[in-house]
PDB file of C-alpha atoms in Angstrom:
ATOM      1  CA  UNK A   1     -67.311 -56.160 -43.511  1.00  0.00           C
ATOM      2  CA  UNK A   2     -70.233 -58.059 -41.508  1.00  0.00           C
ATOM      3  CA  UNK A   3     -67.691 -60.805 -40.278  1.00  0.00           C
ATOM      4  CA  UNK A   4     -66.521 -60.738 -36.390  1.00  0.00           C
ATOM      5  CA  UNK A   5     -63.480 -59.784 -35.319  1.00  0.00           C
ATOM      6  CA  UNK A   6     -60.645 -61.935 -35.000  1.00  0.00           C
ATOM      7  CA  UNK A   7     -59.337 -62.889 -31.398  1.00  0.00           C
ATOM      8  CA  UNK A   8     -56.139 -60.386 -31.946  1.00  0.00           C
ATOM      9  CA  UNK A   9     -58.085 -57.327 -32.384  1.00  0.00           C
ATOM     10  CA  UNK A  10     -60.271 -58.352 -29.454  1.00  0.00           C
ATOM     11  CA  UNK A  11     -57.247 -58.957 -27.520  1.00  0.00           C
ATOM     12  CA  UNK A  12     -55.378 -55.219 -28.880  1.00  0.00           C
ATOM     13  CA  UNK A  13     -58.503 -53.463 -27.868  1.00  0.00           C
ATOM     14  CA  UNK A  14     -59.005 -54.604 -24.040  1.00  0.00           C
ATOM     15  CA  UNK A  15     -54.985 -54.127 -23.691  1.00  0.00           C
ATOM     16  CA  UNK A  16     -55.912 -50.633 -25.125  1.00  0.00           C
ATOM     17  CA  UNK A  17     -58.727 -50.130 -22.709  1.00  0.00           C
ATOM     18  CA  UNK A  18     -56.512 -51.931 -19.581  1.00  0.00           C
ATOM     19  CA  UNK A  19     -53.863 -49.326 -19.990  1.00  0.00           C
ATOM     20  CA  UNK A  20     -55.578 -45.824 -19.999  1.00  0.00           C
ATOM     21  CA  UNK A  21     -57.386 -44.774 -16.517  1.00  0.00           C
ATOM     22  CA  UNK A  22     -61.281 -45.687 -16.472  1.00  0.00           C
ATOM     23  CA  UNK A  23     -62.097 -41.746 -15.185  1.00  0.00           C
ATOM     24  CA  UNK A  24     -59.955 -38.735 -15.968  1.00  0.00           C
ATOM     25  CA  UNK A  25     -57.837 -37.197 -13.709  1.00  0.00           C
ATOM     26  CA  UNK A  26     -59.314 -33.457 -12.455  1.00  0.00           C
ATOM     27  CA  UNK A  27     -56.642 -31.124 -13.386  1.00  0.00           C
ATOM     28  CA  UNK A  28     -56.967 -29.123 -10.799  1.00  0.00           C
ATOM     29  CA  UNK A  29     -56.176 -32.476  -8.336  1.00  0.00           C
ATOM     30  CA  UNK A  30     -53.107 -32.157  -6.233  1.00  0.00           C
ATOM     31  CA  UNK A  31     -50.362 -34.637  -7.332  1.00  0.00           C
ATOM     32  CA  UNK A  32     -48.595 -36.676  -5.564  1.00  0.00           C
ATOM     33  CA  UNK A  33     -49.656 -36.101  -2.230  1.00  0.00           C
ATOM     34  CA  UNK A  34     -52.207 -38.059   0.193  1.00  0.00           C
ATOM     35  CA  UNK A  35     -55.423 -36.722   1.023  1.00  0.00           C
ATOM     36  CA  UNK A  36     -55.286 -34.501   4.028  1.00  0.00           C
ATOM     37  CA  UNK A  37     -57.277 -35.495   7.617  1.00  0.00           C
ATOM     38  CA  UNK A  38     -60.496 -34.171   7.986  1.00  0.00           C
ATOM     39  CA  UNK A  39     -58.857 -31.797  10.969  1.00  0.00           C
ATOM     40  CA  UNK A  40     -55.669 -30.667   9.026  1.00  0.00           C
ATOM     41  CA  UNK A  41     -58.756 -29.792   6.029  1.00  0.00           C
ATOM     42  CA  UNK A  42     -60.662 -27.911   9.059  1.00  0.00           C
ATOM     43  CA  UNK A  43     -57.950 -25.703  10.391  1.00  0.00           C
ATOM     44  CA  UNK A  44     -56.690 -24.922   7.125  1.00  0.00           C
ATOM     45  CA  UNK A  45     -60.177 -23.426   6.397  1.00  0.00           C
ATOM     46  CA  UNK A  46     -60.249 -21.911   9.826  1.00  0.00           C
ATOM     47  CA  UNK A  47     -57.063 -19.877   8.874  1.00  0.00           C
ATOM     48  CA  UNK A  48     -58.601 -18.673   5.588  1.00  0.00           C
ATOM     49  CA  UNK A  49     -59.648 -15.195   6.056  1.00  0.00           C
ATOM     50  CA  UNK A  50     -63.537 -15.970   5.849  1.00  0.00           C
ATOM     51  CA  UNK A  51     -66.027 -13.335   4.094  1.00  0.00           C
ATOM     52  CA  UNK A  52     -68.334 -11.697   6.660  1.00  0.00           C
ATOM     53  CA  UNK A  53     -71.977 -12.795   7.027  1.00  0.00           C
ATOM     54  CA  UNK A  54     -73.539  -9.461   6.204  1.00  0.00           C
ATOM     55  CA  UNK A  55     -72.611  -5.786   5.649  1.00  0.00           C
ATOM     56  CA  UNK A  56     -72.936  -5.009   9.629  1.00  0.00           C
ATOM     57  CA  UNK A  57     -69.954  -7.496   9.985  1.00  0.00           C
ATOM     58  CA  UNK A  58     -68.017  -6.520   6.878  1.00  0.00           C
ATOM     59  CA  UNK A  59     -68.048  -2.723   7.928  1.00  0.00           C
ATOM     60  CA  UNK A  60     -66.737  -3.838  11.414  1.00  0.00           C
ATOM     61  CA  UNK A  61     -63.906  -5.527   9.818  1.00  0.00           C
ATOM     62  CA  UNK A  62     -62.895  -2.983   7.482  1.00  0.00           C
ATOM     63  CA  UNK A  63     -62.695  -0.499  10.924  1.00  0.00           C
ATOM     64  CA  UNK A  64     -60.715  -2.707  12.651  1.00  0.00           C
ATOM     65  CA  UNK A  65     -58.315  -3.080   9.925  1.00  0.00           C
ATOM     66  CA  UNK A  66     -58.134   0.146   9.233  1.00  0.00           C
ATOM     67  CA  UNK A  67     -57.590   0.926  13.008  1.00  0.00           C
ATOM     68  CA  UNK A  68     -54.609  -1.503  12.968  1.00  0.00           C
ATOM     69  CA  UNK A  69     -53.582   0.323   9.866  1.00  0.00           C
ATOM     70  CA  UNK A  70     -53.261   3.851  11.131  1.00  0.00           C
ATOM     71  CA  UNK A  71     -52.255   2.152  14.679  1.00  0.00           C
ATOM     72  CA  UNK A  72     -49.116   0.618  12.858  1.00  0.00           C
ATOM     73  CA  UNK A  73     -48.526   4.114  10.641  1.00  0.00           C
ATOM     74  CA  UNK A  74     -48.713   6.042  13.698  1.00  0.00           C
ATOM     75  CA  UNK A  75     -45.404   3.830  15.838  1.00  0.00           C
ATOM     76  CA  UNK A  76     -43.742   4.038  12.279  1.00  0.00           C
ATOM     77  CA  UNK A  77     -44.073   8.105  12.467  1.00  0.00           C
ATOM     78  CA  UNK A  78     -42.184   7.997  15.867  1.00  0.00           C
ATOM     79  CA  UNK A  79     -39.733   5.204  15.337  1.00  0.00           C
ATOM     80  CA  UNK A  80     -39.174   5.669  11.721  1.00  0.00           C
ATOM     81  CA  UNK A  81     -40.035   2.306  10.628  1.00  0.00           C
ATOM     82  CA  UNK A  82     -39.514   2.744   7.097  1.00  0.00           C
ATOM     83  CA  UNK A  83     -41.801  -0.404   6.173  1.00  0.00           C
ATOM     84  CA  UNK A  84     -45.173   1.043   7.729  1.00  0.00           C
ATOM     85  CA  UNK A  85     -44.596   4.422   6.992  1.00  0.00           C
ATOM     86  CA  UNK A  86     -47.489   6.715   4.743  1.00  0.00           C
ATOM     87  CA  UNK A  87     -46.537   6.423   0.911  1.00  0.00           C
ATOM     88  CA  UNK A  88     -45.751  10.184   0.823  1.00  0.00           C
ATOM     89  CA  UNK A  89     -43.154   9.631   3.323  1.00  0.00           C
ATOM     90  CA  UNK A  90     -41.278   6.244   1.691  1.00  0.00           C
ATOM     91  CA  UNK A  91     -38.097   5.412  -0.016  1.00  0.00           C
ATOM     92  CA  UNK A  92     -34.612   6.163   0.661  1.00  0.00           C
ATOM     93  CA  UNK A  93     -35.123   9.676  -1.730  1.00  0.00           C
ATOM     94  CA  UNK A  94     -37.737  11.199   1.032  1.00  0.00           C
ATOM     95  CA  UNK A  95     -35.543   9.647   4.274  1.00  0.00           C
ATOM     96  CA  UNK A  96     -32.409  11.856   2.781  1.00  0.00           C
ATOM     97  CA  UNK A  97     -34.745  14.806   2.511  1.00  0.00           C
ATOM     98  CA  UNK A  98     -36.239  14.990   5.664  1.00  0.00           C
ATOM     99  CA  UNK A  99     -32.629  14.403   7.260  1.00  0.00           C
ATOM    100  CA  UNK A 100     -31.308  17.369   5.082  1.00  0.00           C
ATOM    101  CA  UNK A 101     -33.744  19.382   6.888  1.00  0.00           C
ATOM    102  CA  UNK A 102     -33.416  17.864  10.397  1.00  0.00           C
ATOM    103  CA  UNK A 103     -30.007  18.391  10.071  1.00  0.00           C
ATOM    104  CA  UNK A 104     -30.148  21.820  10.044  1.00  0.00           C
ATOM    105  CA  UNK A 105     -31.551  24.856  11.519  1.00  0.00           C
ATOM    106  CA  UNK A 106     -34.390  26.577   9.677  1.00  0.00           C
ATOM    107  CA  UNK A 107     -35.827  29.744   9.981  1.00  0.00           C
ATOM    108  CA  UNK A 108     -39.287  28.813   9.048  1.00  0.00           C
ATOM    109  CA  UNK A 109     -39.669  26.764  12.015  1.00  0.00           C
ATOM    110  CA  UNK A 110     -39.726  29.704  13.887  1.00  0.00           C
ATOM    111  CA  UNK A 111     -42.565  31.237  12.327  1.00  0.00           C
ATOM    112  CA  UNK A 112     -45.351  29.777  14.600  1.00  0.00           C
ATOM    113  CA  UNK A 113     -43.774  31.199  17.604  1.00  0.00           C
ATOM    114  CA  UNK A 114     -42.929  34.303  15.875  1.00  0.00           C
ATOM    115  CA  UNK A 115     -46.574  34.605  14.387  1.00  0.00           C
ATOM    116  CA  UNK A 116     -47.655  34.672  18.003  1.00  0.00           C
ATOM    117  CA  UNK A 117     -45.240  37.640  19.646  1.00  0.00           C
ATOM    118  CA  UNK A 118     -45.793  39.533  16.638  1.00  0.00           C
ATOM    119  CA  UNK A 119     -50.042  39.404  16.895  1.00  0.00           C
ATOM    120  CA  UNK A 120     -49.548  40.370  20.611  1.00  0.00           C
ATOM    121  CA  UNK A 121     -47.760  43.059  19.178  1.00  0.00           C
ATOM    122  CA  UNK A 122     -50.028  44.747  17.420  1.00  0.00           C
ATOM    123  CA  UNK A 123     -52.568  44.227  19.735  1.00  0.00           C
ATOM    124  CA  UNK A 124     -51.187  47.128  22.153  1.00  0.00           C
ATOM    125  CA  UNK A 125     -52.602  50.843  21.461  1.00  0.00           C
ATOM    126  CA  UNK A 126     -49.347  52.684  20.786  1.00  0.00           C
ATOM    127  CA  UNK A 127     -48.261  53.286  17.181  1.00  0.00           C
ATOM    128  CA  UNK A 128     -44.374  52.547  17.610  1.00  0.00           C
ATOM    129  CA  UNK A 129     -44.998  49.489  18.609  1.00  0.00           C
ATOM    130  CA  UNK A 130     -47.154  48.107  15.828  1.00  0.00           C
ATOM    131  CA  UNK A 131     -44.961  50.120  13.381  1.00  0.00           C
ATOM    132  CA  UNK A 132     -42.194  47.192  14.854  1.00  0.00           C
ATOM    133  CA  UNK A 133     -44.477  44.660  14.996  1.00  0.00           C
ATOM    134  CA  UNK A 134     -45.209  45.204  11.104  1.00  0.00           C
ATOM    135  CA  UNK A 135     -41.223  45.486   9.861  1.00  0.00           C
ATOM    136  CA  UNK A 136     -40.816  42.540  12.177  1.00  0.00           C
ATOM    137  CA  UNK A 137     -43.320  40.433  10.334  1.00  0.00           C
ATOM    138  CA  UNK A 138     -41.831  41.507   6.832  1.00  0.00           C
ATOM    139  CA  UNK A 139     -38.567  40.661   7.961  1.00  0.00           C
ATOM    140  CA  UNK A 140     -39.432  37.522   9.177  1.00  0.00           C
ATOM    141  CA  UNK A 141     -40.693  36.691   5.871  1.00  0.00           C
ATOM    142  CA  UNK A 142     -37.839  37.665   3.553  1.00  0.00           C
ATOM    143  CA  UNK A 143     -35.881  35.585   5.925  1.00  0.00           C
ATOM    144  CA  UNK A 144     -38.148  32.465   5.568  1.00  0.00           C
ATOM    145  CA  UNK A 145     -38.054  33.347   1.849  1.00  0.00           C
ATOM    146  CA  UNK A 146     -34.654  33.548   1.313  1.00  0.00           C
ATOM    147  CA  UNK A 147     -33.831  30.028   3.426  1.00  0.00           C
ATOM    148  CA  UNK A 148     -36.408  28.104   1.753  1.00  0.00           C
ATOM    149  CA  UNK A 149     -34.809  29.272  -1.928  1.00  0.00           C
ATOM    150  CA  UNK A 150     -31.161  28.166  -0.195  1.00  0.00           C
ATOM    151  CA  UNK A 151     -32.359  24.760   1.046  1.00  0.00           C
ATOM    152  CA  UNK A 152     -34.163  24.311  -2.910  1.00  0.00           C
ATOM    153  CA  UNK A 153     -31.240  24.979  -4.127  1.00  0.00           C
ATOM    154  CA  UNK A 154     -28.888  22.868  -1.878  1.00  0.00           C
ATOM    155  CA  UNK A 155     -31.461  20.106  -1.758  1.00  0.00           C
ATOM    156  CA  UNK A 156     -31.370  19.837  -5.730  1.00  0.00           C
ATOM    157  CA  UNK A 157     -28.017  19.622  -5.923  1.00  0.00           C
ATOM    158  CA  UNK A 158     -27.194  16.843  -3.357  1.00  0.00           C
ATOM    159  CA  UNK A 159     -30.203  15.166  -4.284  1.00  0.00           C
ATOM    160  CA  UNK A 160     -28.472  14.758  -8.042  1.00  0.00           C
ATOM    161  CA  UNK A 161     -25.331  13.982  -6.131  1.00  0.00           C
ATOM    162  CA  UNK A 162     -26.707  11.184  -4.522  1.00  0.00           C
ATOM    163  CA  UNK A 163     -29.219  10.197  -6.442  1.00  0.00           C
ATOM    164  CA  UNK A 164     -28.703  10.940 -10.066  1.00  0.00           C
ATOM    165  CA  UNK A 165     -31.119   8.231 -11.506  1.00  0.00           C
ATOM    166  CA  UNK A 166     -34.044   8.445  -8.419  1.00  0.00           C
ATOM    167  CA  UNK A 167     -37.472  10.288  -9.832  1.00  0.00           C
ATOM    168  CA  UNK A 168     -37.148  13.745  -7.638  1.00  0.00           C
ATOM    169  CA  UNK A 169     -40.372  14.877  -8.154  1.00  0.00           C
ATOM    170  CA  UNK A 170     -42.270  16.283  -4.931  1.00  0.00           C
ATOM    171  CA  UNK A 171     -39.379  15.502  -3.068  1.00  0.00           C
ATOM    172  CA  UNK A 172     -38.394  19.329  -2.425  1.00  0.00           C
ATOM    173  CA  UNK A 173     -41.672  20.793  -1.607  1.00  0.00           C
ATOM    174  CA  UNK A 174     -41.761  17.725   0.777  1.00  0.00           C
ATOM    175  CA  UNK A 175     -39.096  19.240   2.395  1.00  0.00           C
ATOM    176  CA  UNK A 176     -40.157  23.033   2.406  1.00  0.00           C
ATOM    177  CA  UNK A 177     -43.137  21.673   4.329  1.00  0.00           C
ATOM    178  CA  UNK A 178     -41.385  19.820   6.785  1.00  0.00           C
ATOM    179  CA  UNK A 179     -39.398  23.204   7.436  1.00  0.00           C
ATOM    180  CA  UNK A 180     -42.794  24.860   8.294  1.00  0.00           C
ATOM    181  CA  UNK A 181     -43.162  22.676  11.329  1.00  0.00           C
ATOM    182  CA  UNK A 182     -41.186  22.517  15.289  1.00  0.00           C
ATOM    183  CA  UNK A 183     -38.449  20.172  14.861  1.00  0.00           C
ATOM    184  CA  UNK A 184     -40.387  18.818  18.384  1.00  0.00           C
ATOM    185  CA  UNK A 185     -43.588  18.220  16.336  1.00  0.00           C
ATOM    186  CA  UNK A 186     -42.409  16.655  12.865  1.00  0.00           C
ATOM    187  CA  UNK A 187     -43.490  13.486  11.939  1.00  0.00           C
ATOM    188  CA  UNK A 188     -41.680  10.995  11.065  1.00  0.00           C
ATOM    189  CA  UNK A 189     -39.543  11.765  14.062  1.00  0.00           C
ATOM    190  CA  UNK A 190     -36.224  13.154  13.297  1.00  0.00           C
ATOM    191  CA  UNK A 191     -33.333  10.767  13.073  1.00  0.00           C
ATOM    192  CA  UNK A 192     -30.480  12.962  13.054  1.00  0.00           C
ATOM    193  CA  UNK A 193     -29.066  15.969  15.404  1.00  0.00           C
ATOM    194  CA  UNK A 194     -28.913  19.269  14.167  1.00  0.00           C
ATOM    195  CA  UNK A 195     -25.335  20.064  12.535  1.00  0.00           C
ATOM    196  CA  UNK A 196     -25.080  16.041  11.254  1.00  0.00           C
ATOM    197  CA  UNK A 197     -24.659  15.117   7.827  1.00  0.00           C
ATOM    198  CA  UNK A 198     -26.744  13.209   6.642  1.00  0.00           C
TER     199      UNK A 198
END
């Protein structure tokens, strides 16, 4: 118990010790790869997008960014850039509605213009005229009425025709609202003539 060790053990344990690293490896280390230069290490951390100084800095930023943002949503609204486009006007599902409407003529468009001639209407003195400025208006709005329930209608059905496993949901008020606007002044821009199937 109290005796020394023998010369083999003493010779086992060093071979022991010999063989396993002095210091542990980090974990986290790279492997296998040389240390970088002290200027490939710089410009790395150069490239790294750096957290501002103070809160004067770090609102600056976030306005930039956000300019560049709506800068870069705004060309995709007149080119049709599907990749920067606003989330409400994505996928293939929306692109196929808003060509559905493009494609053909609306009467709701209209309305705007319509509004106008019929409040300058009813403007002028005379009784007859504002009698036919009144049934104008009501006509104009069973007319926008009955298009919008034929383009639902039409718009569900190719929809499940060409997209019978897409989630449709939104998709046809989305396109009730883009009927409500100038063909001139929809956003995206149109990408197909009227009478074009799209």
């Amino acid at each position: 118990m109290f005796r020394s060790r023998s010369k083999d053990e003493q010779a086992a344990t060093t071979k022991v010790t010999a063989s396993e690293p002095k210091q542990p490896r980090d974990p986290q280390a790279p492997k296998g790869r040389p240390t970088p230069k002290r200027s490939q290490a710089q410009s790395q951390r150069r490239t790294r997008a750096q957290t501002p100084a103070n809160r004067k800095e770090a609102a600056k930023a976030s306005r930039e960014a956000r300019r560049a943002d709506m800068a870069r949503q705004r060309e995709a609204l007149a080119n049709g850039d599907e990749r920067f486009l606003p989330i409400r006007d994505k996928g293939p599902v929306r692109r196929f509605a808003r060509d559905f409407v493009d494609s053909r003529w609306c009467v709701a468009e209209f309305f705007l213009p319509m509004a106008v001639i019929i409040l300058v209407l009813t403007m002028l003195r005379q009784p007859a005229i504002q009698n036919i400025a009144l049934l104008l208006w009501l006509f104009i709005i069973v007319l926008i009425v009955v298009d919008s329930f034929v383009l639902w209608f039409s718009l569900n059905k190719r929809l499940k025709q060409r997209f019978p496993n897409e989630n449709h949901k939104g998709v046809k008020p989305y396109a009730l609202m883009r009927t409500l606007q100038m063909r001139r002044l929809r956003l995206p821009k149109p990408q197909v003539k009227r009478g074009e199937r799209p």
